[in-house]
């Protein structure tokens, strides 16, 4: 059985690294440290130019939960149009209501905006109060796949739920395990769940090429601004080999 490996990236630098290492699809993000946010328009356009494999843009306007205001949803619809006009292959979407059930109105609007593109529903499913009802809704609306850890912190801890999801959706929607996937556990996750695709970042850091550095001034979370997140080709290649 052939297994497709999706790699999430948050820089254009990582895209050719991931596809050369064996990725079959890219999830295009910014800010992987916060779980992945929407890429800029320029980043989307350049990714479409560079990629030789399908690229799906995550549509997530902010970090945190998946309860979105009407303004958030308007932003997400605009970002879907941006991804479409950039020439990307698909989008990765998700939204929940306050009670933890899928926000059907928001998701329907996003599906409509993405007409003609591939659609993945992201890990909002893992925060959903009725995940199997959500799967039925997504299948009935033509969503291609769901990225999920099986409601657990890591995919290898959610194997039993992932297996249930695969059995429920067989032939109608693909279940793509993700979160904590590595060369060490990818084969087990695929074998025990029956999934046919898997998702990971395989990220590492490289040192900045700056020769002048002011280490006192830092942006964001206070860590060094001179450690650059990038895809590690060895992790992707090792995962490919583990799944053969």
Short mmCIF file of N, CA, C and O in Angstrom, two decimals, residues 6-69:
data_model
loop_
_atom_site.label_atom_id
_atom_site.label_comp_id
_atom_site.label_asym_id
_atom_site.label_seq_id
_atom_site.Cartn_x
_atom_site.Cartn_y
_atom_site.Cartn_z
N UNK A 6 2.21 14.04 3.96
CA UNK A 6 2.02 15.48 3.89
C UNK A 6 2.95 16.14 4.90
O UNK A 6 2.99 15.73 6.06
N UNK A 7 3.65 17.17 4.46
CA UNK A 7 4.58 17.88 5.33
C UNK A 7 4.09 19.32 5.49
O UNK A 7 3.83 20.02 4.51
N UNK A 8 3.96 19.75 6.75
CA UNK A 8 3.59 21.14 7.00
C UNK A 8 4.85 21.97 7.14
O UNK A 8 5.81 21.56 7.79
N UNK A 9 4.84 23.13 6.50
CA UNK A 9 6.01 24.01 6.49
C UNK A 9 5.58 25.43 6.83
O UNK A 9 4.41 25.78 6.69
N UNK A 10 6.53 26.24 7.27
CA UNK A 10 6.20 27.65 7.51
C UNK A 10 7.23 28.61 6.91
O UNK A 10 7.37 29.74 7.34
N UNK A 11 7.90 28.13 5.86
CA UNK A 11 8.79 29.02 5.09
C UNK A 11 8.96 28.46 3.70
O UNK A 11 8.90 27.24 3.48
N UNK A 12 9.18 29.35 2.74
CA UNK A 12 9.41 28.91 1.37
C UNK A 12 10.69 28.09 1.28
O UNK A 12 10.80 27.19 0.44
N UNK A 13 11.65 28.39 2.12
CA UNK A 13 12.90 27.63 2.15
C UNK A 13 12.64 26.14 2.33
O UNK A 13 13.34 25.29 1.76
N UNK A 14 11.63 25.80 3.14
CA UNK A 14 11.36 24.40 3.46
C UNK A 14 10.65 23.65 2.33
O UNK A 14 10.68 22.41 2.31
N UNK A 15 10.02 24.37 1.41
CA UNK A 15 9.20 23.69 0.41
C UNK A 15 10.03 22.77 -0.49
O UNK A 15 9.71 21.57 -0.59
N UNK A 16 11.07 23.24 -1.16
CA UNK A 16 11.85 22.31 -1.98
C UNK A 16 12.55 21.23 -1.17
O UNK A 16 12.75 20.12 -1.67
N UNK A 17 12.90 21.54 0.07
CA UNK A 17 13.50 20.52 0.92
C UNK A 17 12.53 19.38 1.15
O UNK A 17 12.87 18.20 0.99
N UNK A 18 11.29 19.73 1.50
CA UNK A 18 10.28 18.71 1.79
C UNK A 18 9.93 17.89 0.56
O UNK A 18 9.84 16.65 0.63
N UNK A 19 9.75 18.54 -0.58
CA UNK A 19 9.33 17.78 -1.75
C UNK A 19 10.46 16.90 -2.28
O UNK A 19 10.22 15.78 -2.73
N UNK A 20 11.70 17.36 -2.20
CA UNK A 20 12.84 16.54 -2.62
C UNK A 20 13.02 15.34 -1.70
O UNK A 20 13.41 14.26 -2.15
N UNK A 21 12.71 15.53 -0.42
CA UNK A 21 12.88 14.44 0.56
C UNK A 21 11.79 13.38 0.46
O UNK A 21 11.94 12.31 1.05
N UNK A 22 10.70 13.67 -0.26
CA UNK A 22 9.69 12.63 -0.46
C UNK A 22 8.28 13.00 -0.07
O UNK A 22 7.39 12.14 -0.08
N UNK A 23 8.04 14.27 0.29
CA UNK A 23 6.67 14.69 0.60
C UNK A 23 5.79 14.54 -0.64
O UNK A 23 6.23 14.81 -1.76
N UNK A 24 4.54 14.13 -0.42
CA UNK A 24 3.60 14.02 -1.52
C UNK A 24 2.64 15.19 -1.58
O UNK A 24 1.94 15.38 -2.58
N UNK A 25 2.60 15.97 -0.52
CA UNK A 25 1.74 17.16 -0.47
C UNK A 25 2.29 18.08 0.61
O UNK A 25 2.90 17.62 1.59
N UNK A 26 2.07 19.37 0.44
CA UNK A 26 2.51 20.39 1.40
C UNK A 26 1.29 21.04 2.05
O UNK A 26 0.33 21.39 1.38
N UNK A 27 1.35 21.19 3.37
CA UNK A 27 0.42 22.10 4.05
C UNK A 27 1.19 23.39 4.30
O UNK A 27 2.17 23.40 5.05
N UNK A 28 0.73 24.46 3.67
CA UNK A 28 1.43 25.74 3.72
C UNK A 28 0.93 26.55 4.90
O UNK A 28 -0.25 26.87 4.99
N UNK A 29 1.83 26.90 5.79
CA UNK A 29 1.49 27.63 7.02
C UNK A 29 2.49 28.75 7.24
O UNK A 29 3.58 28.78 6.66
N UNK A 30 2.12 29.64 8.12
CA UNK A 30 3.09 30.46 8.82
C UNK A 30 3.01 30.04 10.29
O UNK A 30 2.06 29.36 10.69
N UNK A 31 4.00 30.36 11.06
CA UNK A 31 3.97 30.20 12.52
C UNK A 31 3.59 28.78 12.98
O UNK A 31 2.60 28.59 13.69
N UNK A 32 4.39 27.80 12.61
CA UNK A 32 4.16 26.44 13.11
C UNK A 32 4.22 26.36 14.62
O UNK A 32 3.59 25.49 15.23
N UNK A 33 4.94 27.27 15.24
CA UNK A 33 5.05 27.27 16.70
C UNK A 33 3.71 27.49 17.39
O UNK A 33 3.53 27.11 18.55
N UNK A 34 2.75 28.09 16.68
CA UNK A 34 1.42 28.31 17.25
C UNK A 34 0.39 27.36 16.63
O UNK A 34 -0.81 27.59 16.72
N UNK A 35 0.86 26.31 15.96
CA UNK A 35 -0.04 25.34 15.37
C UNK A 35 -0.34 25.59 13.91
O UNK A 35 -1.08 24.83 13.28
N UNK A 36 0.23 26.65 13.35
CA UNK A 36 0.05 26.97 11.94
C UNK A 36 -1.01 28.02 11.72
O UNK A 36 -2.16 27.87 12.14
N UNK A 37 -0.63 29.12 11.07
CA UNK A 37 -1.54 30.21 10.72
C UNK A 37 -1.49 30.43 9.22
O UNK A 37 -0.62 29.91 8.52
N UNK A 38 -2.44 31.23 8.71
CA UNK A 38 -2.53 31.46 7.27
C UNK A 38 -1.28 32.14 6.72
O UNK A 38 -0.77 33.10 7.30
N UNK A 39 -0.83 31.64 5.59
CA UNK A 39 0.32 32.22 4.90
C UNK A 39 -0.08 33.53 4.25
O UNK A 39 -1.24 33.75 3.92
N UNK A 40 0.90 34.40 4.01
CA UNK A 40 0.64 35.66 3.31
C UNK A 40 0.36 35.40 1.84
O UNK A 40 0.68 34.33 1.29
N UNK A 41 -0.22 36.39 1.17
CA UNK A 41 -0.51 36.27 -0.26
C UNK A 41 0.78 36.05 -1.06
O UNK A 41 0.81 35.21 -1.98
N UNK A 42 1.82 36.77 -0.73
CA UNK A 42 3.08 36.60 -1.44
C UNK A 42 3.68 35.22 -1.25
O UNK A 42 4.20 34.61 -2.20
N UNK A 43 3.59 34.72 -0.04
CA UNK A 43 4.09 33.38 0.27
C UNK A 43 3.31 32.34 -0.51
O UNK A 43 3.87 31.41 -1.10
N UNK A 44 1.98 32.48 -0.57
CA UNK A 44 1.15 31.55 -1.34
C UNK A 44 1.56 31.55 -2.81
O UNK A 44 1.71 30.49 -3.44
N UNK A 45 1.71 32.75 -3.40
CA UNK A 45 2.04 32.84 -4.82
C UNK A 45 3.39 32.22 -5.12
O UNK A 45 3.56 31.50 -6.13
N UNK A 46 4.37 32.46 -4.27
CA UNK A 46 5.69 31.90 -4.50
C UNK A 46 5.69 30.38 -4.29
O UNK A 46 6.39 29.65 -5.01
N UNK A 47 4.91 29.90 -3.36
CA UNK A 47 4.80 28.45 -3.14
C UNK A 47 4.22 27.78 -4.38
O UNK A 47 4.68 26.72 -4.80
N UNK A 48 3.18 28.38 -4.96
CA UNK A 48 2.59 27.83 -6.17
C UNK A 48 3.60 27.80 -7.32
O UNK A 48 3.60 26.88 -8.15
N UNK A 49 4.47 28.78 -7.36
CA UNK A 49 5.50 28.84 -8.41
C UNK A 49 6.56 27.77 -8.22
O UNK A 49 7.02 27.15 -9.19
N UNK A 50 6.96 27.53 -6.97
CA UNK A 50 8.07 26.63 -6.68
C UNK A 50 7.66 25.16 -6.63
O UNK A 50 8.43 24.26 -7.00
N UNK A 51 6.45 24.89 -6.22
CA UNK A 51 6.03 23.52 -5.91
C UNK A 51 5.88 22.65 -7.16
O UNK A 51 5.41 23.10 -8.20
N UNK A 52 6.25 21.39 -7.01
CA UNK A 52 6.00 20.37 -8.02
C UNK A 52 5.02 19.32 -7.50
O UNK A 52 4.75 18.34 -8.18
N UNK A 53 4.52 19.52 -6.29
CA UNK A 53 3.53 18.64 -5.66
C UNK A 53 2.37 19.53 -5.17
O UNK A 53 2.53 20.74 -5.07
N UNK A 54 1.21 18.95 -4.88
CA UNK A 54 0.09 19.78 -4.42
C UNK A 54 0.40 20.56 -3.15
O UNK A 54 1.09 20.05 -2.25
N UNK A 55 -0.11 21.77 -3.09
CA UNK A 55 0.06 22.64 -1.91
C UNK A 55 -1.32 23.07 -1.43
O UNK A 55 -2.11 23.62 -2.19
N UNK A 56 -1.59 22.82 -0.14
CA UNK A 56 -2.84 23.23 0.50
C UNK A 56 -2.49 24.28 1.56
O UNK A 56 -1.62 24.06 2.39
N UNK A 57 -3.19 25.40 1.53
CA UNK A 57 -2.94 26.48 2.49
C UNK A 57 -3.86 26.35 3.69
O UNK A 57 -5.08 26.23 3.54
N UNK A 58 -3.29 26.39 4.88
CA UNK A 58 -4.14 26.42 6.07
C UNK A 58 -4.83 27.78 6.13
O UNK A 58 -4.23 28.82 5.84
N UNK A 59 -6.10 27.76 6.49
CA UNK A 59 -6.88 28.99 6.64
C UNK A 59 -7.21 29.11 8.13
O UNK A 59 -8.19 28.57 8.62
N UNK A 60 -6.35 29.80 8.83
CA UNK A 60 -6.49 29.96 10.30
C UNK A 60 -5.98 31.36 10.64
O UNK A 60 -4.77 31.60 10.64
N UNK A 61 -6.87 32.30 10.94
CA UNK A 61 -6.47 33.70 11.05
C UNK A 61 -5.76 34.08 12.34
O UNK A 61 -5.19 35.17 12.42
N UNK A 62 -5.83 33.21 13.33
CA UNK A 62 -5.20 33.53 14.62
C UNK A 62 -4.92 32.23 15.36
O UNK A 62 -5.49 31.18 15.06
N UNK A 63 -4.07 32.32 16.38
CA UNK A 63 -3.83 31.16 17.22
C UNK A 63 -4.97 31.00 18.22
O UNK A 63 -5.85 31.86 18.35
N UNK A 64 -4.97 29.89 18.94
CA UNK A 64 -5.99 29.67 19.96
C UNK A 64 -7.09 28.75 19.47
O UNK A 64 -6.87 27.89 18.63
N UNK A 65 -8.30 28.97 19.99
CA UNK A 65 -9.41 28.05 19.71
C UNK A 65 -9.96 28.23 18.30
O UNK A 65 -9.46 29.03 17.51
N UNK A 66 -11.02 27.46 18.00
CA UNK A 66 -11.60 27.47 16.65
C UNK A 66 -13.00 28.06 16.64
O UNK A 66 -13.78 27.80 15.74
N UNK A 67 -13.29 28.87 17.66
CA UNK A 67 -14.55 29.61 17.73
C UNK A 67 -14.32 30.97 17.09
O UNK A 67 -13.67 31.83 17.68
N UNK A 68 -14.85 31.16 15.88
CA UNK A 68 -14.53 32.35 15.11
C UNK A 68 -15.69 33.34 15.05
O UNK A 68 -16.84 32.94 14.89
N UNK A 69 -15.37 34.61 15.17
CA UNK A 69 -16.35 35.68 15.03
C UNK A 69 -16.72 35.83 13.55
O UNK A 69 -16.05 35.29 12.66
#
